[in-house]
Every structure is written in C-alpha cells, then in structure tokens.
Coordinates of C-alpha atoms (C1' of nucleotides) in Angstrom, one line a residue:
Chain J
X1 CA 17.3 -0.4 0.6
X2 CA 14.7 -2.2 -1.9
X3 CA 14.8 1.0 -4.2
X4 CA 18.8 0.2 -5.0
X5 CA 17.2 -3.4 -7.4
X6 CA 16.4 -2.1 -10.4
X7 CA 13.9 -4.8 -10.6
X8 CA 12.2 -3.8 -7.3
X9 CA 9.4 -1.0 -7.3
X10 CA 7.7 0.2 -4.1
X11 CA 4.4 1.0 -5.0
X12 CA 2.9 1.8 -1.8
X13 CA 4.0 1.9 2.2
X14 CA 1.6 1.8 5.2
X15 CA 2.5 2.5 9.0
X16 CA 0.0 0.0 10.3
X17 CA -2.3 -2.9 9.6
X18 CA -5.2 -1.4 8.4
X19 CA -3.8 0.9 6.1
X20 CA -1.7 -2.2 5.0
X21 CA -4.9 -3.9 4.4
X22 CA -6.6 -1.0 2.0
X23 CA -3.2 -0.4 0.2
X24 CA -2.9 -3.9 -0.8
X25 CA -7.0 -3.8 -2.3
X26 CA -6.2 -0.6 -4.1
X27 CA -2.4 -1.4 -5.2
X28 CA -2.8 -5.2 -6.2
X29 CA 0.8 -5.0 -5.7
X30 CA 3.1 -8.5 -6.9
X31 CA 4.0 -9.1 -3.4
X32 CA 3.4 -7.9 0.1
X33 CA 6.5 -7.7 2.2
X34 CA 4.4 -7.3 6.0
X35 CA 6.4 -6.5 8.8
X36 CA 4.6 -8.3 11.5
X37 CA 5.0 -5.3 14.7
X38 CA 1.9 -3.6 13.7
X39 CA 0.4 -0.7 15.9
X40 CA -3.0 -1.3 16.0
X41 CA -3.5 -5.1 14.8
X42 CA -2.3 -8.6 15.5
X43 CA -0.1 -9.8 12.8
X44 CA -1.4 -12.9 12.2
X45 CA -4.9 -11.2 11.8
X46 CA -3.8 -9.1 9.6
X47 CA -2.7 -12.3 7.4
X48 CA -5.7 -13.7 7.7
X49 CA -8.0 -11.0 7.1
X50 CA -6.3 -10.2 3.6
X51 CA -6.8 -14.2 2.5
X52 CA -10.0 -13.6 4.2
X53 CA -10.5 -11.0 1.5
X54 CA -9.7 -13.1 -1.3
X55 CA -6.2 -11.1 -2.3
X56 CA -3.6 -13.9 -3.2
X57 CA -0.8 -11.6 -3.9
X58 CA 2.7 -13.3 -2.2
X59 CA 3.2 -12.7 1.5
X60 CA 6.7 -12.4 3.1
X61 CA 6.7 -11.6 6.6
X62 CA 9.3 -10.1 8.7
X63 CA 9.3 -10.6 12.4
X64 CA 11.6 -10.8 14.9
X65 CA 10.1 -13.9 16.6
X66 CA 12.0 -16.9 15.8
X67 CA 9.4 -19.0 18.1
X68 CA 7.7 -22.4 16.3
X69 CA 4.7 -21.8 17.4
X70 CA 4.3 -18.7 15.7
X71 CA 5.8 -19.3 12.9
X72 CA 3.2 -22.2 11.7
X73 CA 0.5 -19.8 13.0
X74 CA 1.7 -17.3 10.5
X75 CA 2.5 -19.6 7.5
X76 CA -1.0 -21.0 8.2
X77 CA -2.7 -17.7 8.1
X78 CA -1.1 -17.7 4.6
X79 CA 1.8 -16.4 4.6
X80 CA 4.7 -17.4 1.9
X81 CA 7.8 -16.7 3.2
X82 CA 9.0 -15.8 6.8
X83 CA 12.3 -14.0 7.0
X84 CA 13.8 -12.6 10.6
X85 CA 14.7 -9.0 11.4
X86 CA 18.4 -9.8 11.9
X87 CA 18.4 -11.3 8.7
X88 CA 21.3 -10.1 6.4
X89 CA 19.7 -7.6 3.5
X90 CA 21.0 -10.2 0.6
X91 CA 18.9 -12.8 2.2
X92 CA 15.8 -10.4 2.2
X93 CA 16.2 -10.2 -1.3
X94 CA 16.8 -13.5 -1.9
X95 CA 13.7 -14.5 0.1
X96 CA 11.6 -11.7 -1.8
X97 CA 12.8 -13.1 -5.6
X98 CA 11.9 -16.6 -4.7
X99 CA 8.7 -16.0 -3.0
X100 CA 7.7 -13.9 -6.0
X101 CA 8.5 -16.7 -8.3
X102 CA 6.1 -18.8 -6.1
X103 CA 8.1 -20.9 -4.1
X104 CA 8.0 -20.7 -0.2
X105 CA 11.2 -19.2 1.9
X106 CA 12.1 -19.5 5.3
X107 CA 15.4 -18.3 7.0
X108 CA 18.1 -21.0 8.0
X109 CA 17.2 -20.7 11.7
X110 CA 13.1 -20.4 11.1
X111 CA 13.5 -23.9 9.5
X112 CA 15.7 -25.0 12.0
X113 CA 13.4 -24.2 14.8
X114 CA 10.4 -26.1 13.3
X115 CA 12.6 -28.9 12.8
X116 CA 13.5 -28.9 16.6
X117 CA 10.1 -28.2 17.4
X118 CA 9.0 -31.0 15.7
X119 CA 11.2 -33.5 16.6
X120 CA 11.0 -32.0 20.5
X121 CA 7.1 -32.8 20.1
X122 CA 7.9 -36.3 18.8
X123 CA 9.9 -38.3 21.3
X124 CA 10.3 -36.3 24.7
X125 CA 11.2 -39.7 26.7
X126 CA 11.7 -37.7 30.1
X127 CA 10.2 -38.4 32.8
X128 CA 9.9 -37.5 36.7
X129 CA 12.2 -39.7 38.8
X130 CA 10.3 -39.8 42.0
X131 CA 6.7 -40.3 40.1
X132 CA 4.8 -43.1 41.3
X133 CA 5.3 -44.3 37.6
X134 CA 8.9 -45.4 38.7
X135 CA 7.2 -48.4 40.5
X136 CA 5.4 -50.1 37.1
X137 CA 6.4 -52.6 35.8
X138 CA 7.3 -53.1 32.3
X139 CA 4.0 -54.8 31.8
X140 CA 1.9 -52.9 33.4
X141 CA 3.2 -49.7 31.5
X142 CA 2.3 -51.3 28.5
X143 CA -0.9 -51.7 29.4
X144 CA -1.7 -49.0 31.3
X145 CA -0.8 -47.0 27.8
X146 CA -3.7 -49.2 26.0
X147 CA -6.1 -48.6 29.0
X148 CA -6.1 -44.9 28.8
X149 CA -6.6 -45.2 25.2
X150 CA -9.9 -46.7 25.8
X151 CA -9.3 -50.3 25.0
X152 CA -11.0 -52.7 26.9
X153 CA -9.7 -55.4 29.1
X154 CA -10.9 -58.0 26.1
X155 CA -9.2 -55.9 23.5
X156 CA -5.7 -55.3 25.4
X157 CA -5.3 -58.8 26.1
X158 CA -6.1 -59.7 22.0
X159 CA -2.7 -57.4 21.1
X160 CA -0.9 -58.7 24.0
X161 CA -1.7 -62.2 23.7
X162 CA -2.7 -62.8 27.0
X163 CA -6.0 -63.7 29.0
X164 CA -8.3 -60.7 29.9
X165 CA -8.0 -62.0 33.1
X166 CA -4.4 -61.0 33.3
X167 CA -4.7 -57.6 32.1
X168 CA -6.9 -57.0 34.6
X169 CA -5.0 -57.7 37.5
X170 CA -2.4 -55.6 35.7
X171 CA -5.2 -52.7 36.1
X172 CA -5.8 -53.5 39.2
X173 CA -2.1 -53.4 40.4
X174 CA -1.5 -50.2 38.3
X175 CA -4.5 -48.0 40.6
X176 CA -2.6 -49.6 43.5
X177 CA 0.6 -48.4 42.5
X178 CA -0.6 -44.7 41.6
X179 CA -3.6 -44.9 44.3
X180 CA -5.9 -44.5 41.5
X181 CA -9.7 -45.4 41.8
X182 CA -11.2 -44.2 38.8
X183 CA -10.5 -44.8 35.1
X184 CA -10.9 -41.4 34.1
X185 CA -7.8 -40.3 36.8
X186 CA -6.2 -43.1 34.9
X187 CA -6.6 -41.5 31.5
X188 CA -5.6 -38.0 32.9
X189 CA -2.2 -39.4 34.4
X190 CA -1.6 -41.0 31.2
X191 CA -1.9 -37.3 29.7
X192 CA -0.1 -35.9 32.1
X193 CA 2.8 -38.2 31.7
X194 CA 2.7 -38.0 28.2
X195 CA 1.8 -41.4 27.6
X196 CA -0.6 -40.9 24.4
X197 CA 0.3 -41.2 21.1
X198 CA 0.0 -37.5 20.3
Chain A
X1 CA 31.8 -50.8 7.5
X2 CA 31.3 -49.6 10.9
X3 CA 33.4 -52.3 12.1
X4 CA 36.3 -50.0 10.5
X5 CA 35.4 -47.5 13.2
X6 CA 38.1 -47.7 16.6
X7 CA 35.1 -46.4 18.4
X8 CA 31.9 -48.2 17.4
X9 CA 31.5 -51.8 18.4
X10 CA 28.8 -53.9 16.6
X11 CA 27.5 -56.1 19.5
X12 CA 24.8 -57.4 17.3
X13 CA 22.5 -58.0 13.9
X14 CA 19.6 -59.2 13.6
X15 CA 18.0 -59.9 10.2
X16 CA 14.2 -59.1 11.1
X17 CA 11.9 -57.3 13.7
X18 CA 11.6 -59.6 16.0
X19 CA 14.7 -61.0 16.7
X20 CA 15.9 -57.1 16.7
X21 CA 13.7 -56.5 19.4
X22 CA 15.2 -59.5 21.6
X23 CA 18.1 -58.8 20.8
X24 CA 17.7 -55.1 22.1
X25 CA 16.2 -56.6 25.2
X26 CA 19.2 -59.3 25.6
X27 CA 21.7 -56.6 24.7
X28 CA 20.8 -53.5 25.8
X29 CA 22.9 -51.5 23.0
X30 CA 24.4 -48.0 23.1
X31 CA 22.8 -47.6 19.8
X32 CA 20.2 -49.3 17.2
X33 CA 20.4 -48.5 13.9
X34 CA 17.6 -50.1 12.8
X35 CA 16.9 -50.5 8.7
X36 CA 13.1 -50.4 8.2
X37 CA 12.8 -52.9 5.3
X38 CA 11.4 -55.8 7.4
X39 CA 10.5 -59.3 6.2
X40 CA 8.3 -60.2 9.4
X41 CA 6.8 -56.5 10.9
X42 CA 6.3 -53.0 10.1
X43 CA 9.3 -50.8 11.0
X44 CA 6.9 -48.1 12.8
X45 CA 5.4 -50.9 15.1
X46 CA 8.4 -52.3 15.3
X47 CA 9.8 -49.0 17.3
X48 CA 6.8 -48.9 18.7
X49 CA 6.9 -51.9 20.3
X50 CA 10.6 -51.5 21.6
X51 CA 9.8 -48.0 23.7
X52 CA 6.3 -49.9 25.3
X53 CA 9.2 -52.4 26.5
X54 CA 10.4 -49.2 28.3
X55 CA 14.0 -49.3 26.7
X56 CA 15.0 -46.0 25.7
X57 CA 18.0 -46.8 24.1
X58 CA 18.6 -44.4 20.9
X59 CA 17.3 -45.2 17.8
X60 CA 19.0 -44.0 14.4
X61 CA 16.9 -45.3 11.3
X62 CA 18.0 -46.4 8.0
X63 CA 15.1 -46.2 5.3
X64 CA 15.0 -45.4 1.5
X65 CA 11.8 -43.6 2.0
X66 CA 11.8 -40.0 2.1
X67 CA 7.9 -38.6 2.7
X68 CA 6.9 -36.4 5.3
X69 CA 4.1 -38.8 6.8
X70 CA 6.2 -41.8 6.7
X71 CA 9.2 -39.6 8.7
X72 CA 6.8 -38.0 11.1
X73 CA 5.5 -41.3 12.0
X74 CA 8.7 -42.9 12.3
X75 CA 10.0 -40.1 14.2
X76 CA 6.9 -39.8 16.7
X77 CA 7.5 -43.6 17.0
X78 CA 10.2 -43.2 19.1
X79 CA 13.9 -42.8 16.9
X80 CA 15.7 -40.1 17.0
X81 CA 17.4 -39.6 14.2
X82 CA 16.6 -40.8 10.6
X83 CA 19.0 -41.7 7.9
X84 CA 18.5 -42.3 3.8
X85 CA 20.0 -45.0 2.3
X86 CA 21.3 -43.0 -0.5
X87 CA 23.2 -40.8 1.8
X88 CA 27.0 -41.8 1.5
X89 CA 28.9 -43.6 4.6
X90 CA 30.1 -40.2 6.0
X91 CA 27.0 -39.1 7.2
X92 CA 25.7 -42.6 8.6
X93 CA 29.2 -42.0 10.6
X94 CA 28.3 -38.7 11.2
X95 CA 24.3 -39.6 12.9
X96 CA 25.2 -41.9 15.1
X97 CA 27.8 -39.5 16.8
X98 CA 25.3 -37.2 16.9
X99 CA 22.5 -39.5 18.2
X100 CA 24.5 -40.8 20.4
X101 CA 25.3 -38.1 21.9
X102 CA 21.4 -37.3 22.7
X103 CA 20.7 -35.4 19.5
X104 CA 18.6 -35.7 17.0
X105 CA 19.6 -36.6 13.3
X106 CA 17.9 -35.7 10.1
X107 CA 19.3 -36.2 6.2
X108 CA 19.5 -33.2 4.9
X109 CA 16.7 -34.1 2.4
X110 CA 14.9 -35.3 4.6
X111 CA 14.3 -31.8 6.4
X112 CA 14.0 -30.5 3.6
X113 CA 10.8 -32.9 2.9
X114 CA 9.3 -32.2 6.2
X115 CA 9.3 -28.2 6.1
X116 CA 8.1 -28.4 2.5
X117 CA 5.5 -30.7 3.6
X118 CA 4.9 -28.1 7.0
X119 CA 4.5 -25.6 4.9
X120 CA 2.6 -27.0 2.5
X121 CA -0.3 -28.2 5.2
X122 CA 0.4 -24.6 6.4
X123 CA -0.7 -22.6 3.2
X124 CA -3.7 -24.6 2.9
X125 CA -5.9 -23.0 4.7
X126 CA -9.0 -24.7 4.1
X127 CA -10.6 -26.6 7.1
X128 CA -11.7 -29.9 7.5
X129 CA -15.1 -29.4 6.1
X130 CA -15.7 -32.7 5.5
X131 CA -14.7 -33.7 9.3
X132 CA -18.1 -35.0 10.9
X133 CA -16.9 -33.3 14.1
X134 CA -18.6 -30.3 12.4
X135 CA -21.4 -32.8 12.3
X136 CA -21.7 -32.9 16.2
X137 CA -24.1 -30.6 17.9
X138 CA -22.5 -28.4 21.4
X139 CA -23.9 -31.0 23.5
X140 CA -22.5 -34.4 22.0
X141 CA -19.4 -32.3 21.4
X142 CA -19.5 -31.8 25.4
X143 CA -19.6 -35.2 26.1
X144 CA -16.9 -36.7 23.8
X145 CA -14.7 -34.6 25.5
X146 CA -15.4 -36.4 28.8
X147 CA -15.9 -39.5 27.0
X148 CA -12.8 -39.4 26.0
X149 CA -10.9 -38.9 29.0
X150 CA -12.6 -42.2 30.7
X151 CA -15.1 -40.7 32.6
X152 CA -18.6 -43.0 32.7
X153 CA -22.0 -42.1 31.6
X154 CA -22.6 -41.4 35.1
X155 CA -20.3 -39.5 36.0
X156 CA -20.9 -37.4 33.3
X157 CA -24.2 -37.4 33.5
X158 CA -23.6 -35.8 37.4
X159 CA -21.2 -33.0 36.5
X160 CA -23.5 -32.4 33.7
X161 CA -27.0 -32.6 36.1
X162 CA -28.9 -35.3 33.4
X163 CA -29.9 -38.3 33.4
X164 CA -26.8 -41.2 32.8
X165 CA -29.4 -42.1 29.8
X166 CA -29.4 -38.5 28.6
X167 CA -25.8 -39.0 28.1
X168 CA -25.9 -42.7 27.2
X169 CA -27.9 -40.8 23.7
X170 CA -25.6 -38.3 23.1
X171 CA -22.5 -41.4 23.5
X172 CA -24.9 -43.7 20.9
X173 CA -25.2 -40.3 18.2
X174 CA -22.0 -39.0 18.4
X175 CA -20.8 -42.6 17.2
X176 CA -23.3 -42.5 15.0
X177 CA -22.0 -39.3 13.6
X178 CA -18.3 -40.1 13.6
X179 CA -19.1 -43.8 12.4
X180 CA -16.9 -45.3 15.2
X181 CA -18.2 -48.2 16.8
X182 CA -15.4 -48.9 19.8
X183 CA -14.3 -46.7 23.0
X184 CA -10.7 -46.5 22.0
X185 CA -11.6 -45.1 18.4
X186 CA -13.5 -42.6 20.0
X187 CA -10.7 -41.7 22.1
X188 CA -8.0 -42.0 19.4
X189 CA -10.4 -39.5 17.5
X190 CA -10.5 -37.0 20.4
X191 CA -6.7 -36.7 20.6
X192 CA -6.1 -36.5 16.7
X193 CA -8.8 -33.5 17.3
X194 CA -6.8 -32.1 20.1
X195 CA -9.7 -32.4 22.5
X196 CA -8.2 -33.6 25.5
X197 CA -7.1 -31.0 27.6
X198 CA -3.0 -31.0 27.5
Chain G
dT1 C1' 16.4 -68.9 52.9
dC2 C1' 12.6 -66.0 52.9
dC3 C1' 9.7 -62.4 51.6
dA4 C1' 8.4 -59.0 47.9
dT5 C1' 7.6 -58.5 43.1
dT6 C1' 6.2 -60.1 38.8
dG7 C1' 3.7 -62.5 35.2
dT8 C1' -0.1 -65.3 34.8
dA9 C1' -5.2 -66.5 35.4
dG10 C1' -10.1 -68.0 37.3
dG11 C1' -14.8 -66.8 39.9
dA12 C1' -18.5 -63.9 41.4
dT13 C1' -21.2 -59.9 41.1
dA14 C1' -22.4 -55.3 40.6
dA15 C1' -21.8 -51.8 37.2
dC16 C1' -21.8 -50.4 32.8
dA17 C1' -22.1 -49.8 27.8
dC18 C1' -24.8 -50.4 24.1
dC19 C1' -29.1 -50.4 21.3
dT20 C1' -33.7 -49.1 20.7
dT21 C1' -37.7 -46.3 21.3
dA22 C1' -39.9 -42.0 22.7
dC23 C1' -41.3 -37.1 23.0
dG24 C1' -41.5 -32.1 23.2
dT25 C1' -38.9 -28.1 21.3
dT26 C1' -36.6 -25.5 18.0
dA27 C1' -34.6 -24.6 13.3
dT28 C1' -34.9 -25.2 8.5
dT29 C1' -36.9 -26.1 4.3
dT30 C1' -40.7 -26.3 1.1
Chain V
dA1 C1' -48.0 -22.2 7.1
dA2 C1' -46.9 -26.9 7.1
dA3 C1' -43.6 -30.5 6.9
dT4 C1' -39.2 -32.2 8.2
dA5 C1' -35.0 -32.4 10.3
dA6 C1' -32.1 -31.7 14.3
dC7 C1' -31.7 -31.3 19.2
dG8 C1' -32.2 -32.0 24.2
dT9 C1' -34.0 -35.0 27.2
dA10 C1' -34.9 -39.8 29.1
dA11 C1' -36.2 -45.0 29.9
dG12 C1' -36.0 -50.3 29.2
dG13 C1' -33.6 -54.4 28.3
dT14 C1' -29.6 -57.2 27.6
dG15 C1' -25.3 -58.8 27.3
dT16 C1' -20.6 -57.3 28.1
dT17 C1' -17.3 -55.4 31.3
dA18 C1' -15.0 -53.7 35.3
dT19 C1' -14.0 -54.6 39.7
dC20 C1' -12.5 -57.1 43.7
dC21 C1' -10.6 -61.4 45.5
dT22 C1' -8.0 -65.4 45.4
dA23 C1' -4.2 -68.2 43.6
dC24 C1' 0.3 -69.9 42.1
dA25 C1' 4.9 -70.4 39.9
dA26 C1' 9.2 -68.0 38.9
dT27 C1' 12.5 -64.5 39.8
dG28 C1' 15.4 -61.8 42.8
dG29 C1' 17.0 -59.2 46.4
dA30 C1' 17.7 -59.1 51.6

DNA sequence: TCCATTGTAGGATAACACCTTACGTTATTT
DNA sequence: AAATAACGTAAGGTGTTATCCTACAATGGA
C-alpha cells in the first residue's frame, strides 16, 4: 500500500524483531514503521533495545492492543506514534507524515483510552457497601486518611484544628470499628480501600 | 446564564472556598461547578477538603489554566470534569449533562494538553538519576518499604531476624539519604515511588 | 424518653522513635 | 597496597508518642 505515495520509499522489510533491529543499523532509514506482533521478541523490547542502541530514527507502531497500559509502556520505550491495526490506510499515512515531521501521533481511540485511563485512575469514589468502612464517621475517615499517611496524632490534630487528644480517640474508635490492632493493618486497609493520595 | 436552562436549578453561590464548602454541606447539590480563582484557599485543597467531608457529589471545574500538572492535580483531587473559561456557553451546558450523568468531562484543549504532556514524560526516557532512592542501599531500601506501610522498628526488625536498633539505623540513614525528617514524608515518598504494594 | 453515636478532651504509662556512637566487613579509589 | 567510603550490624539515652481508660455534652433514632 505504502509503495502507491510517491513520497514513500521502502528501503528495507524484516519478518521479525531481530532482523528489524539490524535493518534499521544498516538502513538508517527516516522512519521505522514496527508492527508490534513480533515472532521471536517482545515489542516493547524491541523499542527499547533500538534507543538502547542509540538509533533516533521516528518510531510508529502498529498494534492491535488498544489497552492504556501498554500503550504508555510503548511510548515510553520511545516510540513516536502509535496507530491501531483497524485503523483506516489514510490515517496510517497521515500518522506516518506527521511523525516524520517530528510531531507525536496517536489514533482517536489510543488517546481516548489514556484519557479514560487517566481520569479512571484519578477519582474512582466506589466503594464496598457492606465494608466495615460504612460504620466511620465522617471524622474519623478524615483522619483515618492522615493516619495511614504517617502523620502523627500531634500533626493531625495541627491540620484539623483539634486537640491530639481527640484524634486519638478517633484512632482508637476507628481499630474498634475495623477490629484493627496494629497501625500497619491500618495503613494496608487504607491501601486497600484506596484511601491514599496516589 | 444557567438560570436560562428549564432543567438546571441554581440552588446556591458562594463567592469563596469556604463558604462553598458549607454551603455543599448545607445543600447537598446535584452538581458543583466550582470556579478555581479563590480569594481565601487553593482550589485543589479546596476539593480536597470537600471529598475528606465524604460528599461525593460531582464536581465540574471552571479554571483558565490549561497545564497538564495543574489538570492532573485537579482531577486526582476529586472533580470530574474540567472546564476552560474560554470555552463558549455551549459546552459549560454541554459538561454538566455529561457530569451529571456520572461522566467525566474534559475541554477539548484540555485533552489535548494532557496527552501531549503523557507523551511527552513518555518519550523521555531518561530516569530519575538524580532521585536519592538510587542513593539507598538493598537493605534501607527493604525497610522503607515496611516503614512505609506503618509497621514499627520491631516489627520489622522480627520479620527481618535483627536487632529493632539494626533497623532503628537503617530508618535514621535512609532519612538521611532522602533528606526527610518526618514519618509521613517518608511515606508520602514511598507512594510517589510506587513502593507500597497496590 | 432513653440509649447509641458522635465530637470533644484529659491522665497515666508503657512503647516507641529519634539521635548518636561503634565496629567489623566489603568495595572503591588512590 | 593502603586509604577511604559504604554497608550491615547493634546499643544507650531521652524525649515524644501511642495506647488504653475515663468523661461529658449534643444529636438522633427507637
């Protein structure tokens, strides 16, 4: 399809990831267009292990995986662009152009799913009805959040104007409540619910 | 303007942080759309403060500021959906459907400047090289971890068979090392470094 | 009206964190 | 080869802190 653009020149194909990886030493070529289901090597490897290499010639990838995750794996290993399979050929070239010209590209949906992904990661409010958390008070929520953060009783009461003493019968209450004895089961149901500032 | 809109009731305004955040307690809105230029408080703290009171009720932000760190902070505040002021009356109408609804809202440019800015932390692939975690020898780094999730010297020190003062050392050089002098720094740093385990 | 819950706080005491010093062993540098 | 730095290990002393108990007014549901 790419030999139809008259501006377009394959200089050099490979059937897996190490081949890939010698090609683009020998060819220097303006831009590597890597299709990311590779025989013999991981993708993002493969990425990684040409920057590795010092070669700074564009990367577009083409993958099938429209997953967040592995998307900002990839465009961390150093990839430029990131267009899917099911992509229509016009946008291929589209992405290819601008990537060459040294801008970044990512399909509509790719930037879509980071988006989600980020805003998923940034306020998931949810939480299990019948959790023992249901019986906090408003209060003691808030400081049970500073508690597993490691401020002390002294420190909590400073930002909540209050007297130490008072936060600590809110600690006390709270290990009640969850039939906690320890702080450190403290701080890993306040991980487990989510509760730090991640 | 929203007052011309059958469906949208304003049930009330508040011209700073504070009385926003009683009024969100009296009132307990649908909806706050919250403008983040504040005489009295920072807008971040601000939402901050208004989800440790436990309400959940949706936030759509109103800001001029469109950079990535400022959004992501914003967003992992609490709101869910973020608004420019430049953006014309349509789409303000437009968000709050949408975050009413449960969804998420983003100006357009605003996406825009958090997957340029994703992308742009994703290219760079240098490492923190200048993070003193590298700093940190296997041992101290073994300990921060459980320091970090509340455990004491001795209880560390058992699950690691050493002395509590062995351990007391390592908890005195790694602060040394990270030049952090309180508990809950040393735990904020262990979660920006992803070492609890999630 | 009564009992449970909540927000608030003080006292006593054992536990703990924190700082300092110490020492043998292993790398690293000169 | 010698000097130096880093590491793993540990103890003493001191002041802070957590922990447990008790207390009481206000609110609210039963």
């Amino acid at each position: 399809m790419l030999t139809f653009y008259p501006d377009f020149t394959v200089i050099g194909e490979a059937d897996n990831g190490l081949q890939a990886l010698q090609l683009v030493e020998e060819c220097e070529p303006d831009l590597l267009l890597l299709d990311l289901s590779m025989p013999d090597m991981n993708g993002v490897d493969c990425i990684n292990e040409i920057r590795a290499r010092g070669l700074t010639c564009p990367i577009l990838v083409l993958t099938m995986y429209d997953e967040a995750e592995y998307i900002k794996e990839v465009m961390r290993a150093g990839a430029n662009g990131y267009v899917l399979k099911k992509s229509a050929d016009t946008e291929l070239v589209e992405a290819i152009r601008k990537v060459h010209s040294g801008q970044k590209h990512l399909s509509e949906t790719v930037a879509h799913t980071l988006i989600d992904n980020l805003l998923h990661k940034a306020s998931d409010t949810s939480l299990p009805e019948n959790d023992p958390y249901q019986l906090l008070s408003v209060r003691e929520r808030e400081v049970l959040r500073y508690l597993a953060q490691g401020y002390t009783n002294s420190e909590i009461a400073r930002q909540m104007s209050l007297s130490p003493k008072t936060v600590d019968t809110y600690r006390s209450r709270i290990m009640g409540k969850l039939a906690i004895h320890k702080k450190s089961e403290l701080v890993n149901y306040a991980i487990q619910h989510k509760l730090l500032p991640l």
